[in-house]
XYZ file of C-alpha atoms in Angstrom:
557
model
C -159.635 -90.045 200.065
C -157.474 -89.655 196.832
C -154.816 -87.793 198.882
C -154.485 -90.725 200.773
C -154.438 -93.224 198.297
C -153.468 -91.891 195.199
C -153.303 -95.191 193.007
C -156.821 -96.241 193.237
C -159.248 -94.277 190.757
C -162.080 -95.622 193.176
C -160.425 -95.997 196.242
C -163.714 -96.229 198.396
C -164.073 -99.919 197.070
C -161.633 -100.879 199.443
C -163.915 -100.416 202.489
C -165.364 -103.910 201.086
C -162.371 -105.497 202.424
C -164.123 -105.185 205.835
C -167.143 -107.415 205.144
C -164.657 -109.625 202.817
C -162.481 -110.296 206.061
C -165.978 -110.383 208.356
C -166.989 -113.305 206.209
C -163.694 -115.141 205.772
C -163.511 -114.778 209.990
C -166.689 -116.390 209.907
C -166.181 -119.107 207.540
C -162.940 -119.830 209.616
C -164.503 -120.018 212.668
C -166.912 -122.077 211.332
C -164.263 -124.701 210.009
C -162.686 -124.714 213.336
C -165.793 -125.445 215.076
C -166.183 -128.711 213.124
C -162.425 -129.285 213.557
C -162.985 -129.773 217.339
C -165.293 -132.869 216.571
C -162.301 -134.307 214.973
C -160.320 -134.071 217.853
C -162.982 -135.194 220.087
C -163.884 -138.275 218.483
C -161.938 -141.541 217.523
C -160.734 -142.020 214.330
C -162.457 -145.330 213.816
C -165.783 -143.663 214.706
C -165.199 -140.238 212.384
C -166.273 -142.013 209.429
C -169.543 -143.170 210.829
C -170.202 -139.713 212.442
C -169.129 -137.169 210.749
C -169.937 -136.073 207.415
C -167.303 -135.828 204.123
C -167.353 -132.021 203.876
C -166.463 -132.157 207.713
C -163.802 -134.185 207.355
C -162.046 -133.050 204.147
C -161.995 -129.439 204.988
C -158.552 -127.601 203.607
C -157.078 -124.554 204.567
C -156.161 -123.908 200.846
C -159.563 -123.439 200.294
C -160.283 -120.783 202.455
C -156.893 -118.817 201.569
C -157.562 -118.984 197.896
C -161.189 -117.748 198.717
C -159.509 -114.894 200.293
C -157.580 -113.935 197.826
C -160.258 -113.719 195.261
C -162.282 -111.750 197.799
C -158.925 -109.022 197.499
C -158.465 -109.229 194.229
C -162.103 -108.418 193.423
C -162.178 -105.414 196.150
C -159.056 -103.749 194.628
C -159.989 -104.016 190.805
C -163.512 -102.573 191.760
C -161.013 -99.623 193.595
C -159.414 -98.878 190.219
C -155.187 -99.375 190.780
C -153.637 -97.140 188.255
C -149.538 -96.925 188.283
C -149.493 -95.598 184.793
C -150.063 -92.087 184.148
C -151.673 -91.098 180.734
C -151.250 -88.105 178.803
C -151.808 -84.714 180.864
C -155.224 -82.888 179.754
C -155.041 -81.126 176.577
C -156.692 -77.573 176.832
C -157.550 -75.564 173.819
C -157.939 -72.266 173.087
C -161.368 -70.910 172.369
C -160.091 -67.840 170.894
C -160.072 -68.888 166.964
C -157.653 -66.023 165.083
C -157.751 -65.788 161.710
C -154.592 -63.720 160.003
C -155.408 -61.532 156.976
C -152.169 -61.009 155.282
C -151.788 -58.602 151.917
C -149.763 -60.336 149.748
C -148.685 -57.617 147.439
C -145.145 -56.705 145.615
C -144.754 -54.108 148.623
C -143.765 -56.793 150.919
C -140.810 -57.202 148.773
C -139.496 -53.871 149.945
C -136.304 -54.178 151.968
C -136.531 -51.321 154.450
C -136.829 -54.357 156.902
C -133.957 -57.122 156.653
C -134.379 -59.241 154.783
C -136.859 -58.043 153.376
C -141.158 -57.536 154.578
C -142.073 -60.678 153.059
C -139.205 -62.734 155.395
C -139.895 -60.473 158.360
C -143.829 -61.153 158.198
C -143.073 -64.798 157.625
C -141.231 -64.947 161.054
C -143.718 -63.283 163.113
C -146.368 -65.417 162.099
C -144.061 -68.426 162.640
C -143.431 -66.833 166.076
C -147.577 -66.142 166.441
C -148.274 -70.028 165.493
C -145.958 -71.073 167.855
C -147.565 -69.533 170.796
C -150.849 -70.417 169.639
C -150.441 -74.551 169.742
C -152.996 -75.246 171.118
C -155.921 -72.717 169.442
C -156.868 -72.478 165.848
C -155.448 -70.421 163.310
C -156.642 -69.680 159.933
C -154.493 -67.683 157.101
C -156.316 -65.865 154.444
C -153.997 -63.778 151.828
C -155.265 -60.891 149.084
C -154.317 -58.508 146.621
C -156.912 -57.805 144.127
C -158.975 -60.863 145.438
C -158.809 -62.681 148.731
C -157.863 -66.434 149.172
C -157.992 -68.748 151.993
C -154.509 -70.082 152.590
C -155.211 -72.474 155.706
C -158.138 -73.020 157.577
C -159.442 -73.086 160.899
C -156.824 -75.525 162.077
C -154.147 -76.387 164.756
C -151.544 -77.821 162.386
C -148.308 -76.575 162.657
C -146.290 -78.094 160.183
C -149.160 -77.440 157.244
C -149.005 -73.586 158.018
C -145.425 -73.437 158.430
C -144.813 -75.222 155.150
C -147.173 -73.219 152.869
C -145.976 -70.080 154.709
C -142.745 -70.601 153.381
C -144.159 -70.993 150.067
C -146.095 -67.432 149.797
C -144.880 -64.955 146.844
C -146.880 -61.899 145.593
C -146.828 -63.786 142.208
C -149.224 -66.533 142.948
C -151.998 -64.122 143.599
C -154.187 -63.937 140.184
C -155.607 -60.240 140.560
C -153.135 -57.543 141.402
C -154.438 -54.585 143.370
C -155.177 -54.200 147.539
C -158.658 -55.199 148.201
C -158.515 -55.883 152.506
C -162.109 -55.606 152.399
C -162.124 -58.687 150.104
C -159.852 -60.582 153.109
C -161.861 -59.969 155.894
C -165.099 -60.953 154.213
C -162.911 -63.934 153.437
C -162.276 -64.035 157.177
C -165.791 -63.854 158.379
C -166.522 -66.689 156.047
C -164.131 -69.177 157.822
C -165.529 -68.025 161.531
C -169.071 -68.660 160.146
C -172.204 -66.958 160.822
C -171.966 -66.985 165.034
C -168.774 -66.570 165.432
C -166.993 -66.877 169.204
C -166.945 -64.061 171.233
C -163.584 -64.044 171.535
C -162.812 -64.366 167.912
C -160.102 -62.183 166.680
C -158.975 -60.785 163.080
C -155.375 -59.636 162.649
C -154.581 -57.389 159.537
C -151.037 -57.424 158.143
C -150.784 -54.591 155.307
C -148.797 -51.789 154.792
C -151.581 -49.440 153.253
C -155.477 -49.095 154.045
C -157.323 -46.547 151.746
C -161.022 -45.021 152.894
C -162.458 -48.025 150.328
C -161.203 -50.243 152.317
C -161.615 -49.284 155.363
C -165.283 -48.597 154.525
C -165.982 -51.747 153.247
C -164.082 -53.185 156.271
C -166.328 -51.301 158.707
C -169.803 -52.558 156.929
C -168.293 -56.336 157.155
C -167.480 -55.544 160.814
C -170.809 -54.030 161.759
C -172.839 -56.187 164.293
C -170.611 -59.278 164.128
C -166.966 -58.838 165.372
C -164.935 -56.043 166.752
C -161.768 -57.650 167.918
C -159.384 -56.641 165.207
C -155.606 -56.226 165.011
C -153.764 -54.615 162.684
C -149.907 -55.063 162.459
C -147.887 -52.906 159.723
C -144.698 -54.109 158.285
C -142.088 -51.974 157.029
C -141.091 -48.070 158.267
C -142.253 -44.812 157.149
C -139.236 -43.903 155.026
C -140.180 -46.921 152.867
C -137.696 -48.711 150.326
C -137.445 -49.566 146.739
C -139.660 -52.458 145.943
C -137.468 -55.512 144.508
C -139.070 -58.267 142.088
C -138.963 -61.530 142.061
C -136.526 -61.576 139.147
C -134.170 -59.178 140.866
C -134.989 -55.956 139.653
C -136.745 -52.554 140.825
C -140.439 -52.349 139.941
C -141.457 -49.116 138.436
C -144.364 -46.771 139.902
C -146.902 -44.953 137.504
C -144.629 -41.996 136.376
C -141.544 -44.489 135.440
C -139.571 -44.804 138.486
C -138.562 -46.729 141.126
C -141.722 -47.487 143.396
C -141.075 -46.870 146.773
C -143.191 -48.732 149.255
C -143.956 -46.745 152.511
C -145.597 -47.967 155.617
C -148.751 -45.298 156.252
C -149.298 -45.485 159.548
C -151.524 -42.533 159.779
C -154.230 -44.621 157.719
C -153.409 -47.721 159.701
C -153.977 -46.076 163.510
C -156.962 -44.284 162.041
C -158.532 -47.577 160.666
C -157.983 -49.222 164.087
C -159.084 -46.401 165.773
C -162.587 -46.167 163.809
C -162.715 -50.072 163.642
C -162.095 -50.272 167.558
C -159.238 -52.121 167.244
C -155.533 -51.841 167.809
C -152.312 -50.633 165.793
C -148.881 -51.594 166.137
C -145.773 -51.729 163.862
C -143.881 -55.001 163.170
C -140.932 -55.640 165.402
C -138.420 -57.774 165.736
C -139.134 -59.265 169.340
C -143.142 -60.199 170.521
C -144.145 -56.808 171.584
C -145.858 -55.974 168.788
C -147.738 -59.149 169.405
C -148.249 -58.743 173.391
C -149.460 -54.731 172.511
C -152.279 -56.339 170.408
C -153.164 -59.109 172.998
C -152.758 -61.995 170.417
C -150.336 -63.923 172.761
C -152.846 -63.695 176.285
C -154.920 -66.424 176.826
C -158.624 -65.770 176.703
C -161.034 -66.840 179.981
C -163.215 -69.014 178.284
C -161.453 -72.328 177.662
C -162.678 -75.551 176.148
C -161.367 -78.796 176.790
C -160.266 -80.864 173.535
C -160.464 -84.376 175.629
C -162.551 -85.369 178.960
C -159.448 -86.465 181.063
C -158.193 -84.426 184.011
C -155.141 -82.913 183.991
C -153.082 -85.909 186.062
C -155.048 -88.781 184.151
C -154.215 -91.683 185.815
C -155.219 -94.927 183.639
C -157.585 -97.636 185.152
C -155.677 -101.153 185.147
C -157.947 -103.328 187.343
C -158.889 -105.249 184.434
C -155.667 -106.749 184.839
C -156.800 -108.418 187.679
C -160.017 -110.182 186.363
C -157.717 -113.138 184.731
C -156.735 -114.243 187.687
C -160.016 -113.645 189.411
C -161.954 -115.462 187.007
C -159.706 -118.163 186.964
C -159.925 -118.740 190.878
C -163.854 -118.678 190.278
C -163.690 -120.791 187.562
C -161.787 -123.294 189.408
C -164.094 -122.715 192.774
C -167.154 -123.433 190.890
C -167.079 -127.475 191.005
C -166.099 -129.940 193.567
C -162.122 -131.119 193.016
C -161.461 -128.002 191.632
C -157.842 -128.311 193.201
C -156.978 -131.255 190.510
C -158.032 -128.493 187.613
C -154.457 -126.498 188.743
C -152.319 -129.158 187.335
C -153.885 -129.000 183.645
C -153.930 -125.175 183.935
C -150.118 -126.133 183.810
C -150.513 -128.094 180.542
C -152.236 -125.385 178.591
C -149.390 -123.274 179.237
C -147.734 -122.870 175.806
C -144.025 -123.681 175.102
C -141.851 -120.923 175.121
C -142.687 -118.939 171.971
C -141.488 -116.147 169.875
C -141.764 -112.743 171.402
C -144.662 -111.596 168.824
C -146.793 -114.385 170.314
C -148.838 -112.285 172.463
C -149.557 -109.960 169.586
C -150.317 -112.993 167.660
C -153.767 -113.087 169.571
C -154.998 -109.126 168.857
C -153.210 -108.409 165.536
C -152.481 -110.227 162.039
C -149.030 -110.688 161.319
C -149.608 -107.932 158.273
C -151.130 -105.429 160.782
C -147.623 -106.424 163.077
C -145.577 -105.812 160.400
C -147.305 -102.430 159.655
C -146.615 -101.123 163.148
C -143.120 -102.461 163.025
C -142.649 -100.589 159.398
C -144.212 -97.589 161.266
C -141.518 -98.012 164.235
C -138.454 -97.848 161.687
C -138.034 -101.735 162.103
C -137.853 -102.646 158.135
C -136.029 -105.531 158.945
C -138.540 -107.273 161.029
C -141.118 -106.085 159.183
C -140.205 -107.809 156.014
C -140.099 -111.148 157.999
C -143.364 -110.979 159.087
C -145.285 -109.593 155.622
C -147.002 -112.371 153.851
C -148.225 -109.643 150.667
C -144.274 -109.721 148.648
C -145.593 -106.144 147.265
C -145.400 -104.720 151.150
C -142.410 -107.328 151.793
C -140.645 -105.549 149.481
C -141.199 -102.072 150.799
C -139.959 -103.139 153.718
C -136.960 -104.765 152.369
C -135.964 -101.644 150.564
C -136.409 -99.465 154.132
C -134.429 -101.884 155.593
C -131.255 -101.516 152.508
C -131.924 -105.209 151.070
C -132.395 -103.912 147.532
C -131.660 -106.837 145.974
C -134.338 -108.664 148.255
C -136.885 -105.668 147.314
C -136.120 -106.306 143.736
C -136.939 -110.083 144.065
C -140.077 -109.509 146.140
C -141.131 -106.770 143.603
C -140.855 -109.115 140.823
C -143.691 -111.096 141.735
C -145.852 -108.054 141.030
C -146.439 -108.194 137.211
C -148.163 -104.842 137.564
C -146.734 -101.696 136.115
C -146.215 -100.315 139.633
C -144.275 -103.648 140.414
C -141.694 -102.937 137.559
C -141.334 -99.765 138.679
C -140.829 -100.356 142.490
C -138.056 -103.010 141.004
C -136.894 -100.793 139.299
C -135.948 -98.714 142.082
C -134.729 -101.292 143.999
C -132.241 -102.433 141.133
C -131.118 -98.878 140.507
C -130.213 -98.537 144.367
C -128.144 -101.747 143.791
C -126.134 -100.710 141.282
C -127.626 -102.981 138.561
C -128.788 -100.249 136.522
C -129.122 -102.131 132.678
C -131.314 -104.335 134.921
C -133.231 -101.261 136.447
C -133.277 -99.688 132.840
C -135.444 -102.847 131.377
C -137.771 -102.968 134.373
C -138.682 -99.017 133.670
C -139.514 -99.708 130.454
C -141.814 -102.699 131.156
C -143.773 -100.716 133.563
C -143.884 -97.695 130.716
C -145.133 -100.666 128.492
C -147.865 -101.557 130.313
C -148.781 -97.511 131.566
C -146.880 -94.957 129.384
C -148.233 -92.150 131.743
C -146.323 -93.382 134.337
C -144.253 -89.855 134.783
C -142.238 -91.303 137.624
C -140.985 -94.240 135.791
C -140.548 -91.994 132.728
C -138.471 -89.835 134.719
C -135.983 -92.538 135.984
C -135.534 -94.115 132.721
C -134.274 -90.767 131.303
C -131.934 -90.257 133.986
C -130.556 -94.213 134.252
C -130.250 -93.396 130.274
C -128.262 -90.185 130.821
C -126.132 -91.593 133.719
C -125.447 -94.861 131.544
C -124.312 -92.776 128.735
C -121.883 -90.989 130.875
C -120.489 -94.026 132.112
C -120.268 -95.425 128.867
C -118.547 -92.359 127.445
C -116.026 -92.793 130.766
C -115.397 -95.891 130.169
C -114.532 -95.605 126.215
C -112.139 -92.649 127.564
C -110.684 -94.652 129.849
C -110.293 -97.976 127.973
C -108.644 -95.333 125.114
C -106.324 -93.760 127.359
C -104.759 -97.053 128.524
C -104.437 -98.007 125.119
C -102.205 -95.087 124.179
C -100.251 -95.741 127.184
C -99.921 -99.181 126.585
C -98.943 -98.759 122.831
C -96.658 -96.011 124.332
C -94.990 -98.315 126.169
C -94.585 -101.107 123.458
C -92.989 -98.609 121.292
C -90.363 -97.564 123.812
C -89.881 -101.000 124.587
C -89.164 -101.813 120.756
C -87.027 -98.818 120.422
C -84.479 -99.820 123.410
C -82.072 -103.052 123.428
C -82.842 -105.165 126.296
C -80.250 -104.860 129.061
C -80.595 -108.219 130.542
C -82.900 -111.387 130.531
C -85.931 -109.275 132.470
C -87.747 -108.148 129.498
C -89.032 -110.962 127.370
C -88.425 -111.594 123.919
C -91.156 -110.179 121.233
C -92.878 -113.398 120.811
C -93.510 -113.462 124.906
C -94.553 -109.419 124.754
C -96.966 -110.766 121.771
C -98.578 -113.817 123.986
C -98.698 -111.819 127.216
C -100.816 -109.018 125.158
C -104.152 -110.894 125.523
C -103.833 -110.469 129.242
C -102.628 -107.236 128.986
C -105.488 -106.431 126.599
C -108.090 -108.062 129.536
C -106.322 -105.844 131.882
C -106.762 -102.712 129.643
C -110.145 -103.270 129.207
C -110.760 -103.599 133.026
C -108.788 -100.817 134.232
C -112.242 -98.653 133.486
C -113.701 -100.573 136.553
C -111.255 -99.702 139.013
C -110.300 -96.492 137.507
C -110.638 -93.253 139.887
C -113.993 -92.487 138.640
C -115.488 -96.073 139.342
C -113.190 -97.219 142.581
C -114.788 -100.386 144.299
C -117.738 -100.615 142.124
C -119.160 -99.844 138.947
C -121.517 -97.408 140.339
C -119.420 -94.824 142.111
C -120.062 -93.553 145.501
C -120.755 -89.999 144.493
C -122.991 -91.481 141.431
C -124.985 -93.596 143.841
C -125.806 -90.806 145.837
C -126.915 -88.672 143.260
C -128.839 -92.077 141.736
C -130.695 -91.834 145.178
C -131.293 -88.400 145.444
C -133.011 -88.540 141.320
C -135.177 -91.612 142.296
C -136.260 -90.206 145.325
C -136.793 -86.733 144.191
C -141.002 -85.990 144.333
C -142.155 -82.831 142.400
C -143.115 -80.209 144.861
C -143.877 -76.760 144.845
C -146.099 -75.555 147.038
C -146.066 -72.165 145.327
C -146.941 -73.105 141.921
C -149.931 -75.191 143.437
C -150.833 -72.400 145.412
C -150.838 -69.908 142.378
C -152.820 -72.624 140.166
C -155.253 -72.976 143.158
C -155.849 -69.159 143.409
C -156.306 -68.754 139.589
C -158.813 -71.371 139.458
C -160.971 -70.160 142.475
C -160.847 -66.384 140.727
C -161.864 -68.182 137.717
C -164.740 -70.459 139.045
C -165.690 -66.563 140.864
C -165.501 -64.884 137.560
C -167.814 -67.596 135.621
C -170.427 -67.369 139.068
C -170.770 -63.757 138.864
C -171.611 -64.082 134.968
C -174.184 -66.447 135.792
């Protein structure tokens, strides 16, 4: 029936229209029967022989009753004219990538080097697995989890770009530790379709035996991807120099395909050399969708949203009006209850507070409208700041006496070009919280910027005075040719105005055209003020070092 009535989720309820029609027809025939007595009896006798109900029947009641029945049946049938999101299938094949993050990845036998080639390959793999969970483990002399099992593609992509061999706390190459860390992420009872991808250019016997012990009786789906070439290339350090081997020569990193292929066969897996296209991933079976798939939500692939609830309000209104006699008189009062024309947000006022509405507008990049709704001055300042009204934002932040309020006011004042006031605001914030690093950083930058501007002003004023003195000396040396040249007294009288103009020259000099804060310096100040120290590589290096310290301490206990 859904094929014939695709707009109803429960079309069987439409069959209830048949008994509704029968009931309405029966009531209509009954009313018609009573109406025949009115046609037969004289009008003078009708008040004495007919009841009030027989004489005052109106066809409007029957019409509205029919409408209520139709609305009830249609609402129960589940009308839908809006389709929801398609079903979100999630792959049930968790994949853990185990990457050898050693200096060999800096070899240049793959353009531009192995590390960048591996990063691009993993980015392609993650894009192909957007609906599946993937984890990344990196290892050298120790193994660490870069990303646990997740489908958060932006986070994984951001951390992949931060990979450097220098972030590893222990040098070496222990693929067996990397596999152990990967199995820990999969849990004690991994899915039968769970897979491991090992990316390494070499694998010695100790590592292979350790991996065999780890995988014995647990997980056999192992794929090995080898970056590089058998010919190899010198290994360039991150500083630009070439690394040296134990003999003192230039270190050459080669792809040992023999050991890798042998390890793959012994472990029941497959091996492929890293290629520019996706043939390597396809041959390893990493782009294939497994047979068992679970659904992340319970909705159908073409999920039509049930909107029958929209018919309940008019239905309840009809039922409420018909519950008492004289219900027709209540309809004009319903019109009186209709609110006057209101603002667009009046409907939202029924369900959300004004601050909640403002937050939604702010999330939708409607900062100007959000500022009008916020009652909290701090949030209002944030909205005004995002809307570009920096002076208004500074006024809003001025009502916050905390250190954060002074800091935010300083940012708004700096963006408005009021640098001296911004500097005072940063200093006030540091008085309350001396450890407020962003305020300290912005204060130092503004002090440098103001010092540079003062130096430029002084230099421009000096040049102006020098040019003025030179013009005055030239005027005194030459005889006046006509009355157009003022006498010395007039020149002396005009000197204060000239000095004022000279003092204002630096305000309109090319370095500060149209604004005391030039556009270039405004952009630089904006970049400085919005800069957030963010170095994922350094964060990862510290995290891995801390994890290794904890492991060593636990081993000694």
